[in-house]
Coordinates of C-alpha atoms in Angstrom, one line a residue:
X1 CA -8.2 -185.7 -206.6
X2 CA -8.6 -185.2 -202.8
X3 CA -5.0 -186.1 -202.2
X4 CA -3.9 -183.6 -204.8
X5 CA -6.0 -180.9 -203.2
X6 CA -4.7 -181.7 -199.8
X7 CA -1.1 -181.6 -201.0
X8 CA -1.6 -178.2 -202.7
X9 CA -3.8 -176.7 -200.0
X10 CA -2.5 -173.5 -198.5
X11 CA -2.6 -175.0 -195.0
X12 CA -0.4 -178.0 -196.0
X13 CA 2.2 -175.9 -197.8
X14 CA 2.4 -173.4 -194.8
X15 CA 2.8 -176.3 -192.3
X16 CA 5.5 -178.0 -194.4
X17 CA 7.4 -174.7 -195.0
X18 CA 7.2 -173.8 -191.3
X19 CA 8.5 -177.2 -190.2
X20 CA 11.4 -177.1 -192.7
X21 CA 12.3 -173.5 -191.8
X22 CA 12.2 -174.3 -188.1
X23 CA 14.4 -177.3 -188.6
X24 CA 16.9 -175.2 -190.6
X25 CA 16.9 -172.5 -188.0
X26 CA 17.7 -175.0 -185.3
X27 CA 20.5 -176.5 -187.5
X28 CA 22.0 -173.0 -187.9
X29 CA 21.7 -172.3 -184.1
X30 CA 22.9 -175.6 -182.7
X31 CA 26.4 -176.9 -183.7
X32 CA 26.1 -179.7 -186.2
X33 CA 28.3 -182.6 -187.3
X34 CA 29.0 -180.8 -190.6
X35 CA 30.8 -178.0 -188.6
X36 CA 32.9 -180.5 -186.7
X37 CA 34.2 -182.7 -189.5
X38 CA 31.6 -185.4 -189.1
X39 CA 32.3 -185.8 -185.4
X40 CA 29.6 -185.6 -182.7
X41 CA 29.6 -182.1 -181.3
X42 CA 30.7 -181.4 -177.8
X43 CA 27.3 -180.3 -176.6
X44 CA 25.9 -183.8 -177.1
X45 CA 28.4 -185.3 -174.7
X46 CA 27.4 -182.8 -172.0
X47 CA 23.8 -183.8 -172.1
X48 CA 22.3 -185.7 -169.2
X49 CA 21.7 -189.4 -169.8
X50 CA 18.0 -188.8 -169.9
X51 CA 18.3 -186.3 -172.8
X52 CA 20.5 -188.4 -175.2
X53 CA 17.4 -189.2 -177.2
X54 CA 17.8 -185.6 -178.6
X55 CA 20.8 -186.9 -180.6
X56 CA 20.0 -190.6 -181.0
X57 CA 16.3 -190.3 -181.9
X58 CA 15.8 -186.8 -183.2
X59 CA 19.3 -186.3 -184.5
X60 CA 19.4 -182.6 -183.6
X61 CA 23.2 -182.7 -184.0
X62 CA 22.8 -183.6 -187.7
X63 CA 19.4 -182.4 -188.7
X64 CA 19.8 -182.4 -192.5
X65 CA 21.0 -186.0 -192.4
X66 CA 18.0 -187.3 -190.5
X67 CA 15.2 -189.5 -191.9
X68 CA 12.4 -187.1 -190.6
X69 CA 14.0 -184.1 -192.3
X70 CA 14.2 -186.1 -195.6
X71 CA 10.6 -187.0 -195.2
X72 CA 9.6 -183.4 -194.6
X73 CA 11.4 -182.2 -197.7
X74 CA 10.1 -185.1 -199.8
X75 CA 6.5 -184.2 -198.8
X76 CA 7.2 -180.6 -199.8
X77 CA 8.6 -181.9 -203.1
X78 CA 5.5 -184.0 -203.8
X79 CA 3.3 -180.9 -203.0
X80 CA 5.4 -178.9 -205.5
X81 CA 4.9 -181.5 -208.2
X82 CA 1.2 -181.5 -207.7
X83 CA 1.1 -177.6 -207.7
X84 CA 3.3 -177.6 -210.8
X85 CA 0.9 -179.9 -212.7
X86 CA -2.0 -177.7 -211.7
X87 CA 0.0 -174.7 -213.0
X88 CA 0.6 -176.4 -216.3
X89 CA -3.1 -177.4 -216.9
X90 CA -4.3 -173.9 -215.8
X91 CA -1.8 -172.1 -218.2
X92 CA -2.6 -174.5 -221.0
X93 CA -6.3 -173.8 -220.7
X94 CA -5.7 -170.0 -220.4
X95 CA -3.7 -170.0 -223.6
X96 CA -6.2 -172.1 -225.5
X97 CA -9.4 -170.4 -224.3
X98 CA -11.7 -168.6 -226.7
X99 CA -13.1 -165.4 -225.3
X100 CA -16.9 -164.8 -225.3
X101 CA -18.4 -162.9 -228.2
X102 CA -20.1 -160.5 -225.8
X103 CA -18.5 -157.0 -226.1
X104 CA -17.3 -155.7 -222.7
X105 CA -18.1 -152.1 -221.8
X106 CA -14.4 -151.2 -221.7
X107 CA -13.8 -152.1 -225.3
X108 CA -12.7 -149.5 -227.8
X109 CA -14.5 -149.3 -231.2
X110 CA -12.5 -148.7 -234.4
X111 CA -14.2 -148.5 -237.8
X112 CA -11.7 -150.6 -239.7
X113 CA -11.7 -154.2 -241.0
X114 CA -10.2 -156.9 -238.9
X115 CA -7.3 -157.5 -241.4
X116 CA -6.3 -153.9 -241.1
X117 CA -6.5 -154.0 -237.3
X118 CA -4.5 -157.3 -237.3
X119 CA -1.7 -155.6 -239.3
X120 CA -1.5 -152.7 -236.8
X121 CA -1.5 -155.1 -233.8
X122 CA 1.3 -157.2 -235.5
X123 CA 3.4 -154.0 -235.9
X124 CA 3.3 -153.7 -232.1
X125 CA 4.3 -157.3 -231.5
X126 CA 0.8 -158.8 -231.1
X127 CA 0.4 -162.1 -232.9
X128 CA -2.8 -164.0 -233.7
X129 CA -3.3 -166.8 -231.2
X130 CA -6.6 -168.1 -232.5
X131 CA -10.2 -167.1 -232.9
X132 CA -13.6 -168.2 -234.1
X133 CA -17.1 -166.7 -234.5
X134 CA -15.8 -163.2 -235.1
X135 CA -13.7 -163.2 -232.0
X136 CA -9.9 -163.1 -232.4
X137 CA -7.2 -163.2 -229.9
X138 CA -3.8 -161.4 -230.3
X139 CA -1.0 -162.0 -227.8
X140 CA 2.3 -160.3 -227.1
X141 CA 5.1 -162.1 -225.1
X142 CA 3.3 -165.4 -225.0
X143 CA 6.3 -167.1 -223.1
X144 CA 5.4 -164.8 -220.2
X145 CA 2.4 -167.0 -219.4
X146 CA 4.8 -169.8 -218.6
X147 CA 6.8 -167.8 -216.0
X148 CA 5.0 -169.3 -212.9
X149 CA 5.2 -172.7 -214.4
X150 CA 9.0 -172.4 -215.0
X151 CA 9.4 -171.1 -211.5
X152 CA 7.6 -174.1 -210.1
X153 CA 9.6 -176.4 -212.3
X154 CA 12.8 -174.8 -211.0
X155 CA 11.6 -175.3 -207.4
X156 CA 10.8 -179.0 -208.2
X157 CA 14.2 -179.5 -209.6
X158 CA 16.1 -177.7 -206.8
X159 CA 14.2 -179.5 -204.0
X160 CA 14.5 -182.9 -205.7
X161 CA 18.3 -182.6 -206.0
X162 CA 18.5 -181.1 -202.5
X163 CA 17.0 -184.4 -201.4
X164 CA 19.5 -186.3 -203.5
X165 CA 22.3 -184.2 -201.9
X166 CA 21.1 -185.0 -198.4
X167 CA 20.7 -188.7 -199.1
X168 CA 24.1 -189.1 -200.9
X169 CA 26.1 -186.7 -198.8
X170 CA 29.7 -187.9 -198.5
X171 CA 32.3 -185.4 -197.4
X172 CA 35.8 -186.4 -196.4
X173 CA 38.1 -184.1 -194.4
X174 CA 41.8 -185.0 -194.5
X175 CA 44.6 -183.4 -192.6
X176 CA 47.8 -183.7 -194.6
X177 CA 51.5 -183.1 -193.6
X178 CA 54.0 -182.2 -196.2
X179 CA 55.9 -185.0 -198.1
X180 CA 54.1 -187.7 -196.1
X181 CA 52.0 -190.5 -197.8
X182 CA 48.6 -190.6 -196.1
X183 CA 46.7 -193.8 -196.5
X184 CA 43.0 -192.9 -196.6
X185 CA 40.8 -195.0 -194.4
X186 CA 38.2 -194.5 -191.7
X187 CA 41.0 -194.1 -189.1
X188 CA 42.9 -191.3 -191.0
X189 CA 40.0 -189.2 -192.2
X190 CA 36.8 -187.6 -190.9
X191 CA 33.7 -188.6 -192.9
X192 CA 30.2 -187.2 -193.0
X193 CA 27.8 -189.5 -194.7
X194 CA 24.1 -189.2 -195.7
X195 CA 21.3 -191.6 -195.2
X196 CA 22.3 -193.9 -198.1
X197 CA 24.9 -196.3 -197.0
X198 CA 26.5 -197.0 -200.4
X199 CA 29.2 -194.4 -200.9
X200 CA 32.1 -193.9 -203.3
X201 CA 35.3 -195.7 -202.6
X202 CA 38.0 -193.5 -201.0
X203 CA 41.2 -192.9 -203.0
X204 CA 44.0 -195.2 -201.8
X205 CA 46.5 -192.5 -200.7
X206 CA 47.4 -188.9 -201.0
X207 CA 50.6 -186.8 -200.7
X208 CA 50.9 -183.1 -200.0
X209 CA 53.9 -182.3 -202.2
X210 CA 53.9 -178.5 -201.9
X211 CA 51.9 -175.7 -200.3
X212 CA 52.1 -172.2 -201.6
X213 CA 50.7 -169.3 -199.4
X214 CA 50.8 -165.8 -200.7
X215 CA 50.1 -162.6 -198.8
X216 CA 49.1 -159.0 -199.3
X217 CA 51.2 -156.2 -198.0
X218 CA 49.0 -156.0 -194.8
X219 CA 49.8 -159.7 -194.0
X220 CA 46.4 -160.9 -195.1
X221 CA 46.3 -164.2 -197.0
X222 CA 46.0 -163.5 -200.7
X223 CA 46.0 -167.1 -202.0
X224 CA 46.6 -170.6 -200.8
X225 CA 47.3 -173.4 -203.2
X226 CA 48.6 -176.9 -202.9
X227 CA 50.2 -179.6 -205.1
X228 CA 48.7 -183.0 -204.3
X229 CA 49.3 -186.5 -205.6
X230 CA 46.5 -189.1 -205.4
X231 CA 46.6 -192.8 -206.1
X232 CA 43.3 -194.7 -206.7
X233 CA 44.7 -198.1 -205.7
X234 CA 47.7 -199.8 -204.1
X235 CA 50.7 -199.5 -206.4
X236 CA 48.8 -197.1 -208.7
X237 CA 50.4 -194.3 -210.6
X238 CA 50.2 -191.0 -208.6
X239 CA 48.1 -188.4 -210.3
X240 CA 48.8 -184.7 -209.7
X241 CA 45.9 -182.5 -208.5
X242 CA 46.4 -178.8 -208.0
X243 CA 43.8 -176.9 -205.9
X244 CA 43.5 -173.5 -204.3
X245 CA 41.0 -171.8 -202.1
X246 CA 39.1 -170.4 -205.1
X247 CA 40.0 -173.1 -207.5
X248 CA 38.7 -176.6 -206.9
X249 CA 39.7 -179.7 -208.8
X250 CA 38.3 -183.3 -209.4
X251 CA 39.8 -186.7 -208.7
X252 CA 37.6 -189.6 -209.8
X253 CA 34.1 -189.1 -208.3
X254 CA 35.3 -186.5 -205.8
X255 CA 35.6 -182.7 -206.0
X256 CA 38.7 -181.6 -204.2
X257 CA 38.6 -178.4 -202.1
X258 CA 41.4 -176.5 -200.5
X259 CA 40.5 -175.2 -197.0
X260 CA 41.9 -172.0 -195.6
X261 CA 43.3 -173.8 -192.5
X262 CA 47.1 -174.4 -192.7
X263 CA 50.3 -174.2 -190.7
X264 CA 53.5 -176.0 -189.8
X265 CA 54.0 -179.4 -188.2
X266 CA 56.8 -180.1 -185.8
X267 CA 57.9 -183.7 -185.2
X268 CA 59.3 -184.1 -181.7
X269 CA 61.2 -186.9 -180.0
X270 CA 61.1 -187.1 -176.2
X271 CA 63.3 -189.1 -173.9
X272 CA 62.1 -189.6 -170.3
X273 CA 64.5 -189.9 -167.3
X274 CA 64.1 -193.7 -167.6
X275 CA 65.3 -193.6 -171.2
X276 CA 61.9 -194.2 -172.7
X277 CA 61.6 -192.8 -176.2
X278 CA 58.2 -191.5 -177.5
X279 CA 57.2 -189.2 -180.4
X280 CA 54.7 -186.4 -180.8
X281 CA 53.6 -184.3 -183.7
X282 CA 52.6 -180.7 -183.0
X283 CA 50.3 -179.0 -185.5
X284 CA 50.6 -175.2 -185.2
X285 CA 48.4 -172.7 -187.2
X286 CA 50.3 -170.3 -189.3
X287 CA 50.7 -166.8 -187.8
X288 CA 48.1 -164.2 -188.9
X289 CA 50.6 -161.4 -188.8
X290 CA 54.4 -161.1 -188.8
X291 CA 54.4 -159.9 -185.2
X292 CA 52.0 -162.5 -183.9
X293 CA 53.0 -166.2 -183.2
X294 CA 51.1 -169.3 -184.2
X295 CA 50.1 -171.1 -181.0
X296 CA 49.0 -174.6 -180.3
X297 CA 48.9 -177.2 -177.5
X298 CA 48.3 -180.9 -176.9
X299 CA 48.6 -183.5 -174.2
X300 CA 51.7 -185.6 -174.2
X301 CA 50.6 -189.2 -174.7
X302 CA 51.1 -191.6 -171.8
X303 CA 51.8 -188.7 -169.3
X304 CA 50.0 -186.0 -167.4
X305 CA 52.0 -183.3 -169.2
X306 CA 50.5 -180.6 -171.5
X307 CA 52.8 -179.3 -174.3
X308 CA 52.4 -175.8 -175.6
X309 CA 54.3 -174.5 -178.7
X310 CA 54.6 -171.3 -180.7
X311 CA 56.6 -170.0 -183.6
X312 CA 56.8 -166.8 -185.7
X313 CA 56.9 -166.6 -189.4
X314 CA 60.2 -164.7 -189.3
X315 CA 62.8 -164.7 -186.5
X316 CA 63.1 -160.9 -186.7
X317 CA 59.3 -160.5 -187.2
X318 CA 59.8 -158.4 -190.3
X319 CA 58.2 -160.8 -192.8
X320 CA 55.0 -162.8 -193.0
X321 CA 56.7 -165.3 -195.3
X322 CA 58.3 -168.3 -193.5
X323 CA 61.9 -167.5 -192.8
X324 CA 63.4 -170.2 -190.5
X325 CA 61.8 -169.2 -187.2
X326 CA 62.6 -171.6 -184.2
X327 CA 60.0 -173.4 -182.2
X328 CA 59.4 -172.4 -178.5
X329 CA 58.1 -175.2 -176.3
X330 CA 56.6 -175.1 -172.8
X331 CA 55.8 -178.1 -170.6
X332 CA 53.0 -178.0 -168.1
X333 CA 51.5 -180.2 -165.4
X334 CA 48.2 -178.7 -164.7
X335 CA 48.9 -175.0 -164.4
X336 CA 52.5 -175.5 -163.3
X337 CA 55.1 -174.7 -165.9
X338 CA 57.8 -177.3 -165.7
X339 CA 60.2 -176.0 -168.4
X340 CA 60.7 -173.9 -171.5
X341 CA 63.1 -174.4 -174.5
X342 CA 63.6 -172.9 -177.9
X343 CA 64.8 -175.2 -180.7
X344 CA 65.5 -175.3 -184.4
X345 CA 65.0 -178.4 -186.6
X346 CA 67.6 -181.0 -185.7
X347 CA 68.6 -179.4 -182.3
X348 CA 68.2 -180.9 -178.8
X349 CA 67.2 -179.4 -175.5
X350 CA 65.9 -180.1 -172.1
X351 CA 62.2 -179.5 -171.3
X352 CA 61.6 -180.1 -167.7
X353 CA 62.5 -183.7 -167.0
X354 CA 62.2 -184.6 -170.6
X355 CA 65.0 -184.4 -173.3
X356 CA 63.5 -183.2 -176.5
X357 CA 64.6 -183.0 -180.2
X358 CA 62.9 -181.4 -183.2
X359 CA 63.3 -183.9 -186.0
X360 CA 61.6 -182.1 -188.8
X361 CA 59.1 -179.4 -189.7
X362 CA 56.7 -179.4 -192.7
X363 CA 53.6 -177.6 -194.0
X364 CA 50.2 -179.0 -193.1
X365 CA 46.7 -178.2 -194.3
X366 CA 43.2 -179.6 -194.5
X367 CA 41.8 -180.9 -197.8
X368 CA 38.1 -181.7 -198.3
X369 CA 36.8 -184.4 -200.7
X370 CA 33.2 -184.0 -201.6
X371 CA 31.5 -187.0 -203.3
X372 CA 28.0 -185.7 -202.7
X373 CA 25.7 -185.9 -205.7
X374 CA 23.0 -183.4 -206.8
X375 CA 24.9 -180.1 -206.7
X376 CA 24.6 -179.5 -210.4
X377 CA 20.9 -180.3 -210.3
X378 CA 20.4 -177.7 -207.5
X379 CA 22.1 -175.0 -209.6
X380 CA 20.1 -176.1 -212.6
X381 CA 16.9 -175.6 -210.5
X382 CA 18.0 -172.1 -209.5
X383 CA 18.7 -171.3 -213.2
X384 CA 15.2 -172.4 -214.1
X385 CA 13.7 -170.4 -211.2
X386 CA 15.6 -167.3 -212.6
X387 CA 14.2 -168.0 -216.1
X388 CA 10.7 -168.2 -214.6
X389 CA 11.1 -164.9 -212.8
X390 CA 12.4 -163.2 -215.9
X391 CA 9.5 -164.6 -218.0
X392 CA 7.0 -163.3 -215.4
X393 CA 8.4 -159.8 -214.9
X394 CA 10.3 -159.1 -218.1
X395 CA 8.1 -160.8 -220.7
X396 CA 4.8 -159.6 -219.3
X397 CA 2.1 -161.1 -221.6
X398 CA -0.5 -158.8 -223.1
X399 CA -3.6 -159.6 -225.0
X400 CA -5.9 -157.8 -227.4
X401 CA -9.3 -159.4 -228.0
X402 CA -10.8 -158.1 -231.3
X403 CA -14.6 -158.7 -231.8
X404 CA -16.1 -158.0 -235.3
X405 CA -19.6 -156.5 -235.1
X406 CA -21.6 -154.5 -237.7
X407 CA -18.5 -153.8 -239.8
X408 CA -16.4 -152.4 -236.9
X409 CA -13.9 -153.9 -234.5
X410 CA -14.2 -153.7 -230.7
X411 CA -10.8 -154.1 -229.1
X412 CA -10.3 -155.1 -225.5
X413 CA -6.9 -154.8 -223.8
X414 CA -6.0 -157.5 -221.2
X415 CA -2.9 -157.2 -219.0
X416 CA -2.8 -159.1 -215.7
X417 CA 0.4 -157.5 -214.4
X418 CA 1.2 -153.8 -214.3
X419 CA -1.7 -152.9 -216.7
X420 CA -1.1 -149.1 -216.4
X421 CA 2.5 -149.5 -217.8
X422 CA 1.1 -150.7 -221.1
X423 CA -2.0 -148.6 -221.5
X424 CA -0.2 -146.2 -223.8
X425 CA 0.9 -149.0 -226.1
X426 CA -2.8 -150.0 -226.6
X427 CA -4.0 -146.4 -227.0
X428 CA -1.4 -145.9 -229.7
X429 CA -2.8 -148.9 -231.7
X430 CA -6.3 -147.6 -231.3
X431 CA -5.3 -144.2 -232.4
X432 CA -3.6 -145.6 -235.5
X433 CA -6.7 -147.7 -236.3
X434 CA -9.0 -144.7 -236.0
X435 CA -6.7 -142.7 -238.2
X436 CA -6.7 -145.5 -240.8
X437 CA -10.5 -145.7 -240.6
X438 CA -10.9 -142.0 -241.3
X439 CA -8.8 -142.3 -244.4

């Protein structure tokens, strides 16, 4: 009993809510792994050696995935369970209670028999809920008494499945290039995992077959959809999965989401003055307007060169749809520009001391696989919370306590929420009863 009182005490609930809210505020203010595809955020690497415990011990770069946050939410859930049980027992006693036979001063006397008064109450929606010893209880909107209980049940469900969501979190970010088979492994994807180590098996491979961007007249993106082919095992039959920004799909245990990040890849071949051949792939974001280029840059592996590239959707800059625009490359060493060249697919050129050739260009986009469990339960909890709120504020319960005394009925009206809204309803019943009594 003492444990239950401690868990449901106002001080305990306030402390738990404050701690959870503070943790979530920090998570929203400090870059987390969830916002960097599961990778450790840059600010962690810039910490002095003596402050690395902020990430390793407290996990402030992945707060919702830490043990201490799961413990906080679990304690809050236990507190909610205890509070919900208290709500259930209190409401059950409230509904079953038999009022005292003493007539309160605010009661209204009507000179009719109880059966006639019961008929008038029933016409207004009040139904007999029990009685004894000349005391009878009539209730309208009885489900309204369970509003707070349903609200607590909804909170219990939502918090429980939030814990499940945090523990089983498994999100996989994949960057796909068109027409290329991508073997899914820890080396080719970015994963974000929860506290539970056992996770769903990744699909074996995926291919981005087609990407379909559509635009409004003002060059804003209207829709983005992709045609994907997954295999669940080596040598398995590819299964087609179509997704769009507003239309997710499912493959085995994963929900497949289309991100709004996309663009064009350019595969480049470089030949150094010594004849060494090496290849690079440049991922460029798609232009946001027909008169603005998509820019990107990356270091050239094995050298101290920095490669920058840009392209327009349309060569004449009249269309936002892709229309064979060439690629412009610039080569830098530090801040010094070593060369510039504009090439189309299949053409060659000289970029500083390097010979370069564009071998192919394809669409690229990011796809998210979410194997986290508990999402449906969280929404079910919110639905139950809404049902509880509706019961409490739409189905407001009202009671009429009728006491028989000396051939008359003394009626007491009880409304615990917005009583002045329903006073007219009770007065109408009393008026009808008095009119019946006079007849």
